[in-house]
Tab-separated table of C-alpha atoms in Angstrom:
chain	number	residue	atom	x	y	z
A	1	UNK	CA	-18.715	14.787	-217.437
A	2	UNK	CA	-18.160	11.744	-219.614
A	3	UNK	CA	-19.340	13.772	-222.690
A	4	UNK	CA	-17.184	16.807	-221.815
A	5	UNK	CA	-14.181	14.829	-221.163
A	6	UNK	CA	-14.649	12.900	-225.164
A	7	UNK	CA	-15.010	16.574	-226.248
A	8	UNK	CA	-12.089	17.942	-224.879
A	9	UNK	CA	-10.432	15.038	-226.415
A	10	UNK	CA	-11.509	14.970	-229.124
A	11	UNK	CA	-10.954	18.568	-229.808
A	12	UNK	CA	-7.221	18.485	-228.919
A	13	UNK	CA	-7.021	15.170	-231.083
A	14	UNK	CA	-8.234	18.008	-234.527
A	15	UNK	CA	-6.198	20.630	-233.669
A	16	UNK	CA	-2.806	18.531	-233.268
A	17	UNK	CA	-3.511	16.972	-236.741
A	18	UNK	CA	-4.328	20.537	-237.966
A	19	UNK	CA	-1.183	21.699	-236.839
A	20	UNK	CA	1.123	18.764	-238.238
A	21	UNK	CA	3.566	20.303	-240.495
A	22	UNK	CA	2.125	19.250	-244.776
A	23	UNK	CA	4.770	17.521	-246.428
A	24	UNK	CA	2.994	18.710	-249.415
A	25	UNK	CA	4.440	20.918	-252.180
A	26	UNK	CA	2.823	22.452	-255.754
A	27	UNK	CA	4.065	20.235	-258.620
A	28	UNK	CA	7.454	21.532	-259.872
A	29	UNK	CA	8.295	22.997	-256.002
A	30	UNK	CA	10.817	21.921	-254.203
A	31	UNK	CA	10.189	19.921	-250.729
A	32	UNK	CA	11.818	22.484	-247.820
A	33	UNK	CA	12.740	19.923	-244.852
A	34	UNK	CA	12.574	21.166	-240.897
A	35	UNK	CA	16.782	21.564	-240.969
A	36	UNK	CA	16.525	23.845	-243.815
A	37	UNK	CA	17.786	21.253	-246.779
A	38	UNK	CA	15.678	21.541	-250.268
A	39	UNK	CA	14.877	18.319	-251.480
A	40	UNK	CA	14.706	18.475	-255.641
A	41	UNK	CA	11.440	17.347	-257.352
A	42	UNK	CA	10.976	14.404	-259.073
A	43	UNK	CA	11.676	15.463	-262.283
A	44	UNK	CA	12.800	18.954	-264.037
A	45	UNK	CA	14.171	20.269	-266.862
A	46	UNK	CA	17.510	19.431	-267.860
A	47	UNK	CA	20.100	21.965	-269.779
A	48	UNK	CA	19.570	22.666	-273.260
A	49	UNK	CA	22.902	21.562	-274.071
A	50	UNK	CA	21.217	18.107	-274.529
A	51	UNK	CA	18.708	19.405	-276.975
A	52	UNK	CA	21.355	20.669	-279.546
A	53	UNK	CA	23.187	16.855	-279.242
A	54	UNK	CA	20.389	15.763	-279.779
A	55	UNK	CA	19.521	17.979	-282.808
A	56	UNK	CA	23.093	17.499	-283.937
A	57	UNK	CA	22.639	13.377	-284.008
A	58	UNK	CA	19.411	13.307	-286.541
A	59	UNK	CA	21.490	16.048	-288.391
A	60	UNK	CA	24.345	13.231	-288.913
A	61	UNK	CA	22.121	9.835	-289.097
A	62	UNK	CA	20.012	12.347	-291.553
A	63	UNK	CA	23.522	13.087	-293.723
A	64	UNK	CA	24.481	9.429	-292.912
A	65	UNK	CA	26.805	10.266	-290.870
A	66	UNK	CA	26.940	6.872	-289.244
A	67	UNK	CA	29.918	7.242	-287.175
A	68	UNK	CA	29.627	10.804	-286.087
A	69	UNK	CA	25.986	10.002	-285.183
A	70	UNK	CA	27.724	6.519	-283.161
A	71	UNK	CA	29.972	8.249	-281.271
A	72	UNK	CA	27.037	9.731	-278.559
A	73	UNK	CA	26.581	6.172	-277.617
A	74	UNK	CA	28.110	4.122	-274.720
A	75	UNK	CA	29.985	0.692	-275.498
A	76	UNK	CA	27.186	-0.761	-273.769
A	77	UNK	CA	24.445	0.703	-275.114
A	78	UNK	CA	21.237	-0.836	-275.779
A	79	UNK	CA	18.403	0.462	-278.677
A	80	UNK	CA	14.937	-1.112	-278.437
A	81	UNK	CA	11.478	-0.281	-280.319
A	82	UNK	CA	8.434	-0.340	-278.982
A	83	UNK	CA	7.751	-3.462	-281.201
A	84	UNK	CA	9.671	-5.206	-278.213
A	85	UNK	CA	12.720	-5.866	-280.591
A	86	UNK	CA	16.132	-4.575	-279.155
A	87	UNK	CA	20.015	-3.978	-279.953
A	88	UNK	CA	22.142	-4.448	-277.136
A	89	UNK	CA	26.107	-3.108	-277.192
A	90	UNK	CA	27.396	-0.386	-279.648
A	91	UNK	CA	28.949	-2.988	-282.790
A	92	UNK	CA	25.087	-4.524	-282.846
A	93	UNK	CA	23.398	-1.162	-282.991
A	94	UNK	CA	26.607	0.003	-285.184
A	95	UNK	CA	26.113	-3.083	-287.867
A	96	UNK	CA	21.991	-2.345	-287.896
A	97	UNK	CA	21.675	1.442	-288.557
A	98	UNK	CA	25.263	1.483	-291.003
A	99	UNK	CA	23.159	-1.445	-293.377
A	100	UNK	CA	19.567	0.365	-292.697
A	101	UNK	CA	20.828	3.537	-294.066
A	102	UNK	CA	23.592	2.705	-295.913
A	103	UNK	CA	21.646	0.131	-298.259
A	104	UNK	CA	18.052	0.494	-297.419
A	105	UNK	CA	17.579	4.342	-297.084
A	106	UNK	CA	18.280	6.104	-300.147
A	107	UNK	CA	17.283	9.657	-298.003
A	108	UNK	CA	16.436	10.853	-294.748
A	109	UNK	CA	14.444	13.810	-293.781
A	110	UNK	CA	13.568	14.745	-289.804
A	111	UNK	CA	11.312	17.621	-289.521
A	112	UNK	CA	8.654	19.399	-287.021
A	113	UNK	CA	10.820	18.224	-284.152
A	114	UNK	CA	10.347	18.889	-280.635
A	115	UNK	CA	12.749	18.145	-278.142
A	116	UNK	CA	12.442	18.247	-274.229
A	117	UNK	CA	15.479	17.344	-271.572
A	118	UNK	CA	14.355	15.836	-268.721
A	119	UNK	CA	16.296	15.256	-265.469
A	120	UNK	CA	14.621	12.266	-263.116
A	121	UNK	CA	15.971	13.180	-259.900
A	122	UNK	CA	13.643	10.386	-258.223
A	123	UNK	CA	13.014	7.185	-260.150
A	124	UNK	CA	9.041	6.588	-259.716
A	125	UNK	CA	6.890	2.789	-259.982
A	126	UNK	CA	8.075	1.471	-263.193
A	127	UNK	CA	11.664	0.757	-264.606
A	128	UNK	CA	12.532	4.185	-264.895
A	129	UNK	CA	16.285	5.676	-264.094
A	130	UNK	CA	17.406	8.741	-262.382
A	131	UNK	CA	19.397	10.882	-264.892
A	132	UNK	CA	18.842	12.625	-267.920
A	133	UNK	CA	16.489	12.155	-270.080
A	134	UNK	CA	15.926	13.866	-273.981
A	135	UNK	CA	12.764	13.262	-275.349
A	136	UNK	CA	11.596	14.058	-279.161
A	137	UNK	CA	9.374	13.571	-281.671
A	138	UNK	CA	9.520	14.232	-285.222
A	139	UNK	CA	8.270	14.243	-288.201
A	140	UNK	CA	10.464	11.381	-291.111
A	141	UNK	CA	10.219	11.483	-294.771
A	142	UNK	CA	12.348	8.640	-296.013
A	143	UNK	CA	13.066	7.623	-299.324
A	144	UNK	CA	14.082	3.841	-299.822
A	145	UNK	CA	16.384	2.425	-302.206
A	146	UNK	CA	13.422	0.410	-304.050
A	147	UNK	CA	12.194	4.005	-305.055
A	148	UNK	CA	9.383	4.292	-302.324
A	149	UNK	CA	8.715	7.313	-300.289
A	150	UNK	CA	7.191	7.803	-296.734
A	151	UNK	CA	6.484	9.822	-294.008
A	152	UNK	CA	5.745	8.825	-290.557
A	153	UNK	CA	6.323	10.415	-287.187
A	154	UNK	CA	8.790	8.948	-284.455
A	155	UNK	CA	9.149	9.322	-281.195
A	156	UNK	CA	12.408	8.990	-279.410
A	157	UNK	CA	13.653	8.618	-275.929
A	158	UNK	CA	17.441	8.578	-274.757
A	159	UNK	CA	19.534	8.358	-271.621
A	160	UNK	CA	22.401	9.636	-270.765
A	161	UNK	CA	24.634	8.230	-268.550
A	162	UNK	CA	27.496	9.835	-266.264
A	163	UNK	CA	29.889	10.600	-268.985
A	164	UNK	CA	26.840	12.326	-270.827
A	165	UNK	CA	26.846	9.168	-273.598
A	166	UNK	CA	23.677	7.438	-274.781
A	167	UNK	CA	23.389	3.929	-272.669
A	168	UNK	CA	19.651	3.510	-273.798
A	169	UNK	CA	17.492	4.702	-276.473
A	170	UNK	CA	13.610	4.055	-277.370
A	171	UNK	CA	12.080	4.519	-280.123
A	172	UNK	CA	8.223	4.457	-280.388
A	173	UNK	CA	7.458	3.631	-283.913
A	174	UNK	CA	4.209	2.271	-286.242
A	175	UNK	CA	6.640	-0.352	-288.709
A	176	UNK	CA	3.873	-1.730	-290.426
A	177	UNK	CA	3.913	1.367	-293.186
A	178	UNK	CA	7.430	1.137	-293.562
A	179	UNK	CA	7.388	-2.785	-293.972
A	180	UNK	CA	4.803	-2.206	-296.364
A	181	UNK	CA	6.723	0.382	-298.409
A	182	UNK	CA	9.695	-2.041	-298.335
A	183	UNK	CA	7.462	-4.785	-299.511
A	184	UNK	CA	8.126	-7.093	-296.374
């Protein structure tokens, strides 16, 4: 009887946890609670609007357009490289890139770019943000003012904050072949 009785339990133990309701969805679905409410994914795409801005800002830093290219970014901006060296607040990125491509940069080419908006609807582990995201990477031929060409590929991360201006922008980049063509 003692065997039965462990079966029986045992059997009504599997088929309550078979019939729990998965709070598991496909990647990119959205969750469906009991009351009916969608919860959005992590992450999605964002409009395309963002693309074309961002398009539209290596068009003017490209031109050296300083101040058109300036005017996407938030008074308290910060710019960083993957190097681990960083701007922080618009006049300090505003004073770097005006001298780098006003007296370093003779030209500025960005090609084979790809761009992808991003909305983070859920920040995950690390030191992400909710918001929008635009992601690119591209291909830069620059020529210097000491007469030396290069090309080397970039890749760029911004966010946007509420009123759709840049507060924060990566940039993953290899400096040691422009240092080199610079002669630093």
């Amino acid at each position: 009887m003692k065997k039965i009785l462990i079966l029986a339990a045992s059997c009504m133990i599997l088929f309550a946890c078979s019939n729990e309701k998965k709070d598991e969805t496909k990647k990119g679905e959205t969750k469906t609670s009991s009351d009916g409410d969608k919860t959005p994914p992590q992450s999605e795409f964002a409009d395309a609007k963002y693309t074309e801005w961002g398009k539209k800002m290596s068009a003017q830093l490209a031109s050296g357009d300083v101040d058109g290219w300036l005017s996407n970014y938030a008074d308290n901006a910060v710019y960083a490289w993957s190097s681990g060296d960083s701007l922080a607040g618009k006049p300090a990125i505003d004073k770097y890139w005006r001298d780098r491509r006003m007296n370093v940069i003779d030209s500025l080419t960005i090609s084979n770019d790809i761009w992808l908006p991003l909305k983070v609807n859920t920040a995950q582990k690390g030191p992400d943000m909710p918001g929008i995201w635009l992601l690119s990477w591209y291909q830069v031929n620059a020529k210097y003012k000491n007469g030396k060409n290069l090309m080397f590929w970039v890749h760029t991360i911004h966010h946007f904050d509420a009123n759709d201006k840049i507060d924060r922008s990566v940039q993953y980049i290899d400096m040691a072949p422009i240092k080199a063509a610079l002669g630093k």
